């Protein structure tokens, strides 16, 4: 079990120059379900689904239902700005499939949020919860906003406004939101409080990823990274890796990226490069994740490491672009930022022979094929990042039953779920002679299609 390190602060920064904040005009859009030729993130999910369906037969009903989200909500959130003006923001919540239980999925605050992206993320949540055997379906939410352009009070009003807009669409037995990119425990606390205010009672199981004082679970903060770590340790064993000989590059030095880097650093892995949205660092020796995070928090971006503090003296590193980080000459590439990072354009330049996907959908299907041909192994998002939703499930269980587990209990429950999911999926990959992503989909689809069939399919009604 890795030692716990002090977590990075993820609180969005206050920026008083609100007039400079670009207001993104929302464009109404619908995910492309009909035309798989059209390059959208949703078309990637359907290509992955079709690839898996070549290896297993599911009922026609199940296949039909998995081609579309169950329901999608688009809302306009009015926000009173600190200067008294009124702005509006577009938000979404998508329930993809709820055959295995209430839907579950995070809320993203990002300028590039779109209905296509939210629908894709809701699809991946459906596959992920089924792949690890949780009693949940898949959902996702998002708001088109640059949270760093808002003051803290504006961010709170936006978070509460989003909940007011989607309140009828969520609930502890219906759809349970959680944090995602640029949302965190504080945002979840505001959202949970808004749920309680509207309901005029406490419903702690309505939102997960809350601070401990608000009914959050011990171990949620680092859960995604820890889940990925447990999976990687199984992969390490299966491939007889010696950690000290493995070089690593990490894209996305945020919550999940920071924690996994620290865990691997503690095990002796050589951390050669890290990046965030503003830049990347490359080192000759191993980088120290904790010092980088401290400098990042002080300076506001990774580049700050070059000119502040003592890390510059401790390690020999250079500044590189994010694109160069992806192509760095390392053994293990960890993708912990956003989707569509490795595409057909850069896949042939990727040197890492193992890719750990902590972000959702960072590798496109075309890139998957190129990487597979070049002998790279991808440990897919739906397996690698499922620790987060698993500990969210633990939080939901504790909230529903009035329990409070210790961090040790949480880790003890998480490990067997992650290791057995890896073992099951690796076994399917071997049996079917396929990649781990397809194997994870096969594993998940067996459960989802069983659920759909058990509710009564056409063949059932035909006797
Ligand atoms: P976060 O907001 O804490 O961190 C994201 C990091 O990525 C930030 O440091 C940001 O600067 C960086 N980034 C953004 N664009 C980048 C780019 N183009 N190049 C390099 N870095 C870039 O978010 P997080 O919670 O750590 O989540 C990271 C990813 O993992 C997301 O894709 C998220 O959907 C996925 N994920 C997170 C969880 C969770 O529980 N946190 C669970 C499952 C999946």
mmCIF file of C-alpha atoms in Angstrom, residues 14-217:
data_model
loop_
_atom_site.group_PDB
_atom_site.id
_atom_site.type_symbol
_atom_site.label_atom_id
_atom_site.label_comp_id
_atom_site.label_asym_id
_atom_site.label_seq_id
_atom_site.Cartn_x
_atom_site.Cartn_y
_atom_site.Cartn_z
ATOM 1 C CA UNK A 14 -9.893 33.574 -8.370
ATOM 2 C CA UNK A 15 -9.503 36.067 -11.177
ATOM 3 C CA UNK A 16 -10.911 39.533 -10.689
ATOM 4 C CA UNK A 17 -10.514 40.634 -14.288
ATOM 5 C CA UNK A 18 -13.908 39.312 -15.220
ATOM 6 C CA UNK A 19 -14.264 41.517 -18.261
ATOM 7 C CA UNK A 20 -11.462 39.587 -19.925
ATOM 8 C CA UNK A 21 -13.250 36.272 -19.347
ATOM 9 C CA UNK A 22 -14.420 35.115 -22.756
ATOM 10 C CA UNK A 23 -18.055 34.180 -22.772
ATOM 11 C CA UNK A 24 -18.462 31.085 -24.889
ATOM 12 C CA UNK A 25 -21.568 31.138 -27.030
ATOM 13 C CA UNK A 26 -23.130 27.686 -26.867
ATOM 14 C CA UNK A 27 -23.882 25.958 -30.110
ATOM 15 C CA UNK A 28 -26.832 23.581 -30.033
ATOM 16 C CA UNK A 29 -25.586 20.191 -31.069
ATOM 17 C CA UNK A 30 -26.537 16.577 -31.094
ATOM 18 C CA UNK A 31 -24.074 13.725 -30.841
ATOM 19 C CA UNK A 32 -23.674 11.958 -34.114
ATOM 20 C CA UNK A 33 -25.422 8.621 -33.656
ATOM 21 C CA UNK A 34 -26.255 8.168 -37.276
ATOM 22 C CA UNK A 35 -23.082 8.817 -39.194
ATOM 23 C CA UNK A 36 -20.114 6.862 -37.883
ATOM 24 C CA UNK A 37 -17.916 8.474 -40.580
ATOM 25 C CA UNK A 38 -18.260 11.835 -38.867
ATOM 26 C CA UNK A 39 -15.309 12.250 -36.511
ATOM 27 C CA UNK A 40 -16.783 12.944 -33.078
ATOM 28 C CA UNK A 41 -15.834 11.593 -29.701
ATOM 29 C CA UNK A 42 -19.162 9.772 -29.643
ATOM 30 C CA UNK A 43 -18.298 8.063 -32.950
ATOM 31 C CA UNK A 44 -15.164 6.767 -31.169
ATOM 32 C CA UNK A 45 -17.301 5.152 -28.459
ATOM 33 C CA UNK A 46 -19.409 3.430 -31.093
ATOM 34 C CA UNK A 47 -16.328 2.183 -32.951
ATOM 35 C CA UNK A 48 -15.038 0.689 -29.688
ATOM 36 C CA UNK A 49 -18.438 -0.913 -29.058
ATOM 37 C CA UNK A 50 -18.587 -2.414 -32.555
ATOM 38 C CA UNK A 51 -15.039 -3.794 -32.193
ATOM 39 C CA UNK A 52 -16.039 -5.616 -28.999
ATOM 40 C CA UNK A 53 -19.274 -6.891 -30.545
ATOM 41 C CA UNK A 54 -17.215 -8.819 -33.109
ATOM 42 C CA UNK A 55 -16.153 -11.068 -30.221
ATOM 43 C CA UNK A 56 -19.448 -11.693 -28.472
ATOM 44 C CA UNK A 57 -23.061 -12.110 -29.397
ATOM 45 C CA UNK A 58 -25.556 -9.997 -27.505
ATOM 46 C CA UNK A 59 -29.264 -9.687 -28.152
ATOM 47 C CA UNK A 60 -30.418 -7.276 -30.834
ATOM 48 C CA UNK A 61 -32.345 -5.384 -28.137
ATOM 49 C CA UNK A 62 -29.186 -4.841 -26.086
ATOM 50 C CA UNK A 63 -27.229 -3.701 -29.132
ATOM 51 C CA UNK A 64 -29.963 -1.255 -30.114
ATOM 52 C CA UNK A 65 -30.219 0.220 -26.619
ATOM 53 C CA UNK A 66 -26.452 0.723 -26.367
ATOM 54 C CA UNK A 67 -26.343 2.803 -29.548
ATOM 55 C CA UNK A 68 -28.084 5.769 -27.888
ATOM 56 C CA UNK A 69 -28.173 7.536 -24.533
ATOM 57 C CA UNK A 70 -31.327 6.894 -22.523
ATOM 58 C CA UNK A 71 -31.943 10.599 -21.922
ATOM 59 C CA UNK A 72 -30.103 13.917 -22.205
ATOM 60 C CA UNK A 73 -30.873 17.203 -20.508
ATOM 61 C CA UNK A 74 -29.607 20.581 -21.734
ATOM 62 C CA UNK A 75 -30.032 23.529 -19.385
ATOM 63 C CA UNK A 76 -29.270 27.246 -19.353
ATOM 64 C CA UNK A 77 -27.889 28.410 -16.016
ATOM 65 C CA UNK A 78 -28.286 32.123 -15.267
ATOM 66 C CA UNK A 79 -25.412 33.458 -13.166
ATOM 67 C CA UNK A 80 -25.378 36.786 -11.315
ATOM 68 C CA UNK A 81 -21.785 37.986 -11.630
ATOM 69 C CA UNK A 82 -20.015 39.854 -8.847
ATOM 70 C CA UNK A 83 -20.320 43.121 -10.800
ATOM 71 C CA UNK A 84 -24.134 42.761 -10.885
ATOM 72 C CA UNK A 85 -24.419 41.697 -14.536
ATOM 73 C CA UNK A 86 -26.207 38.519 -15.586
ATOM 74 C CA UNK A 87 -24.563 35.869 -17.725
ATOM 75 C CA UNK A 88 -25.857 32.502 -18.870
ATOM 76 C CA UNK A 89 -23.986 29.214 -19.142
ATOM 77 C CA UNK A 90 -24.964 26.012 -20.932
ATOM 78 C CA UNK A 91 -25.024 22.780 -18.932
ATOM 79 C CA UNK A 92 -25.749 19.143 -19.713
ATOM 80 C CA UNK A 93 -26.545 15.917 -17.895
ATOM 81 C CA UNK A 94 -26.775 12.657 -19.803
ATOM 82 C CA UNK A 95 -28.023 9.269 -18.536
ATOM 83 C CA UNK A 96 -26.612 6.719 -20.931
ATOM 84 C CA UNK A 97 -27.891 3.415 -19.579
ATOM 85 C CA UNK A 98 -29.382 2.442 -16.212
ATOM 86 C CA UNK A 99 -30.050 -1.257 -16.653
ATOM 87 C CA UNK A 100 -27.635 -2.259 -13.862
ATOM 88 C CA UNK A 101 -28.654 0.454 -11.375
ATOM 89 C CA UNK A 102 -28.882 4.211 -10.831
ATOM 90 C CA UNK A 103 -26.615 6.112 -13.179
ATOM 91 C CA UNK A 104 -23.311 7.492 -11.935
ATOM 92 C CA UNK A 105 -20.835 9.973 -13.364
ATOM 93 C CA UNK A 106 -18.909 13.172 -12.747
ATOM 94 C CA UNK A 107 -19.557 16.812 -13.591
ATOM 95 C CA UNK A 108 -17.000 18.656 -15.711
ATOM 96 C CA UNK A 109 -16.525 22.446 -15.794
ATOM 97 C CA UNK A 110 -14.531 23.226 -18.932
ATOM 98 C CA UNK A 111 -14.731 25.628 -21.902
ATOM 99 C CA UNK A 112 -14.707 22.696 -24.360
ATOM 100 C CA UNK A 113 -17.635 20.805 -22.814
ATOM 101 C CA UNK A 114 -20.214 19.763 -25.441
ATOM 102 C CA UNK A 115 -23.174 17.418 -25.613
ATOM 103 C CA UNK A 116 -21.066 15.084 -27.767
ATOM 104 C CA UNK A 117 -18.365 14.945 -25.087
ATOM 105 C CA UNK A 118 -20.783 14.512 -22.170
ATOM 106 C CA UNK A 119 -22.636 11.728 -24.013
ATOM 107 C CA UNK A 120 -19.358 9.940 -24.753
ATOM 108 C CA UNK A 121 -18.257 10.221 -21.128
ATOM 109 C CA UNK A 122 -21.667 8.866 -20.011
ATOM 110 C CA UNK A 123 -21.198 5.902 -22.372
ATOM 111 C CA UNK A 124 -17.743 5.178 -20.932
ATOM 112 C CA UNK A 125 -19.193 5.361 -17.401
ATOM 113 C CA UNK A 126 -21.726 2.699 -18.445
ATOM 114 C CA UNK A 127 -18.941 0.398 -19.643
ATOM 115 C CA UNK A 128 -16.688 1.196 -16.673
ATOM 116 C CA UNK A 129 -19.196 0.533 -13.867
ATOM 117 C CA UNK A 130 -20.117 -2.766 -15.539
ATOM 118 C CA UNK A 131 -16.463 -3.733 -16.162
ATOM 119 C CA UNK A 132 -15.691 -3.571 -12.433
ATOM 120 C CA UNK A 133 -19.077 -4.996 -11.404
ATOM 121 C CA UNK A 134 -20.660 -2.003 -9.641
ATOM 122 C CA UNK A 135 -24.480 -1.795 -9.309
ATOM 123 C CA UNK A 136 -24.610 1.400 -11.380
ATOM 124 C CA UNK A 137 -25.333 2.590 -14.883
ATOM 125 C CA UNK A 138 -23.487 5.435 -16.589
ATOM 126 C CA UNK A 139 -24.059 9.206 -16.668
ATOM 127 C CA UNK A 140 -22.075 12.424 -16.992
ATOM 128 C CA UNK A 141 -22.613 16.151 -16.643
ATOM 129 C CA UNK A 142 -20.852 19.286 -17.732
ATOM 130 C CA UNK A 143 -20.996 23.055 -17.946
ATOM 131 C CA UNK A 144 -19.345 25.118 -20.694
ATOM 132 C CA UNK A 145 -17.256 27.446 -18.551
ATOM 133 C CA UNK A 146 -13.673 28.338 -17.775
ATOM 134 C CA UNK A 147 -13.909 28.054 -13.974
ATOM 135 C CA UNK A 148 -10.609 29.897 -13.553
ATOM 136 C CA UNK A 149 -12.243 33.007 -15.004
ATOM 137 C CA UNK A 150 -14.830 33.109 -12.190
ATOM 138 C CA UNK A 151 -14.447 34.356 -8.631
ATOM 139 C CA UNK A 152 -15.018 31.804 -5.889
ATOM 140 C CA UNK A 153 -18.464 33.256 -5.135
ATOM 141 C CA UNK A 154 -19.431 33.140 -8.811
ATOM 142 C CA UNK A 155 -18.250 29.529 -8.980
ATOM 143 C CA UNK A 156 -20.394 28.662 -5.959
ATOM 144 C CA UNK A 157 -23.460 30.345 -7.496
ATOM 145 C CA UNK A 158 -22.826 28.509 -10.796
ATOM 146 C CA UNK A 159 -22.480 25.145 -9.005
ATOM 147 C CA UNK A 160 -25.707 25.705 -7.074
ATOM 148 C CA UNK A 161 -27.452 26.992 -10.223
ATOM 149 C CA UNK A 162 -26.453 23.842 -12.112
ATOM 150 C CA UNK A 163 -28.008 21.680 -9.379
ATOM 151 C CA UNK A 164 -31.224 23.739 -9.400
ATOM 152 C CA UNK A 165 -31.400 23.238 -13.169
ATOM 153 C CA UNK A 166 -30.892 19.444 -13.104
ATOM 154 C CA UNK A 167 -32.438 18.659 -9.692
ATOM 155 C CA UNK A 168 -35.330 16.549 -11.055
ATOM 156 C CA UNK A 169 -32.875 14.555 -13.177
ATOM 157 C CA UNK A 170 -30.683 13.350 -10.274
ATOM 158 C CA UNK A 171 -31.103 11.589 -6.915
ATOM 159 C CA UNK A 172 -29.513 8.851 -4.785
ATOM 160 C CA UNK A 173 -31.623 6.135 -6.455
ATOM 161 C CA UNK A 174 -31.653 7.732 -9.884
ATOM 162 C CA UNK A 175 -28.410 9.439 -10.897
ATOM 163 C CA UNK A 176 -25.510 10.317 -8.587
ATOM 164 C CA UNK A 177 -23.042 13.050 -9.703
ATOM 165 C CA UNK A 178 -19.381 13.300 -8.615
ATOM 166 C CA UNK A 179 -16.332 15.462 -9.459
ATOM 167 C CA UNK A 180 -14.528 15.447 -12.802
ATOM 168 C CA UNK A 181 -12.150 17.868 -14.538
ATOM 169 C CA UNK A 182 -12.093 21.290 -12.775
ATOM 170 C CA UNK A 183 -14.651 20.297 -10.150
ATOM 171 C CA UNK A 184 -13.547 19.123 -6.717
ATOM 172 C CA UNK A 185 -14.687 18.361 -3.152
ATOM 173 C CA UNK A 186 -15.602 21.977 -2.483
ATOM 174 C CA UNK A 187 -17.787 22.159 -5.602
ATOM 175 C CA UNK A 188 -19.425 18.873 -4.548
ATOM 176 C CA UNK A 189 -20.061 20.331 -1.051
ATOM 177 C CA UNK A 190 -21.893 23.321 -2.586
ATOM 178 C CA UNK A 191 -23.863 21.017 -4.876
ATOM 179 C CA UNK A 192 -24.772 18.603 -2.051
ATOM 180 C CA UNK A 193 -25.864 21.542 0.097
ATOM 181 C CA UNK A 194 -28.062 22.810 -2.734
ATOM 182 C CA UNK A 195 -29.687 19.359 -3.044
ATOM 183 C CA UNK A 196 -30.406 19.391 0.725
ATOM 184 C CA UNK A 197 -31.741 22.950 0.553
ATOM 185 C CA UNK A 198 -34.163 22.142 -2.262
ATOM 186 C CA UNK A 199 -35.247 18.851 -0.648
ATOM 187 C CA UNK A 200 -35.509 20.432 2.841
ATOM 188 C CA UNK A 201 -33.746 17.353 4.238
ATOM 189 C CA UNK A 202 -30.315 15.736 4.188
ATOM 190 C CA UNK A 203 -29.715 13.411 1.233
ATOM 191 C CA UNK A 204 -25.975 12.665 1.545
ATOM 192 C CA UNK A 205 -26.064 9.812 -1.007
ATOM 193 C CA UNK A 206 -27.222 12.228 -3.748
ATOM 194 C CA UNK A 207 -23.652 13.373 -4.570
ATOM 195 C CA UNK A 208 -20.278 11.682 -4.044
ATOM 196 C CA UNK A 209 -16.762 13.091 -3.867
ATOM 197 C CA UNK A 210 -17.829 15.338 -0.987
ATOM 198 C CA UNK A 211 -15.423 16.532 1.731
ATOM 199 C CA UNK A 212 -15.248 14.174 4.735
ATOM 200 C CA UNK A 213 -17.152 16.674 6.918
ATOM 201 C CA UNK A 214 -20.057 16.547 4.443
ATOM 202 C CA UNK A 215 -20.312 12.748 4.350
ATOM 203 C CA UNK A 216 -17.453 12.103 1.942
ATOM 204 C CA UNK A 217 -15.468 8.880 2.055
#
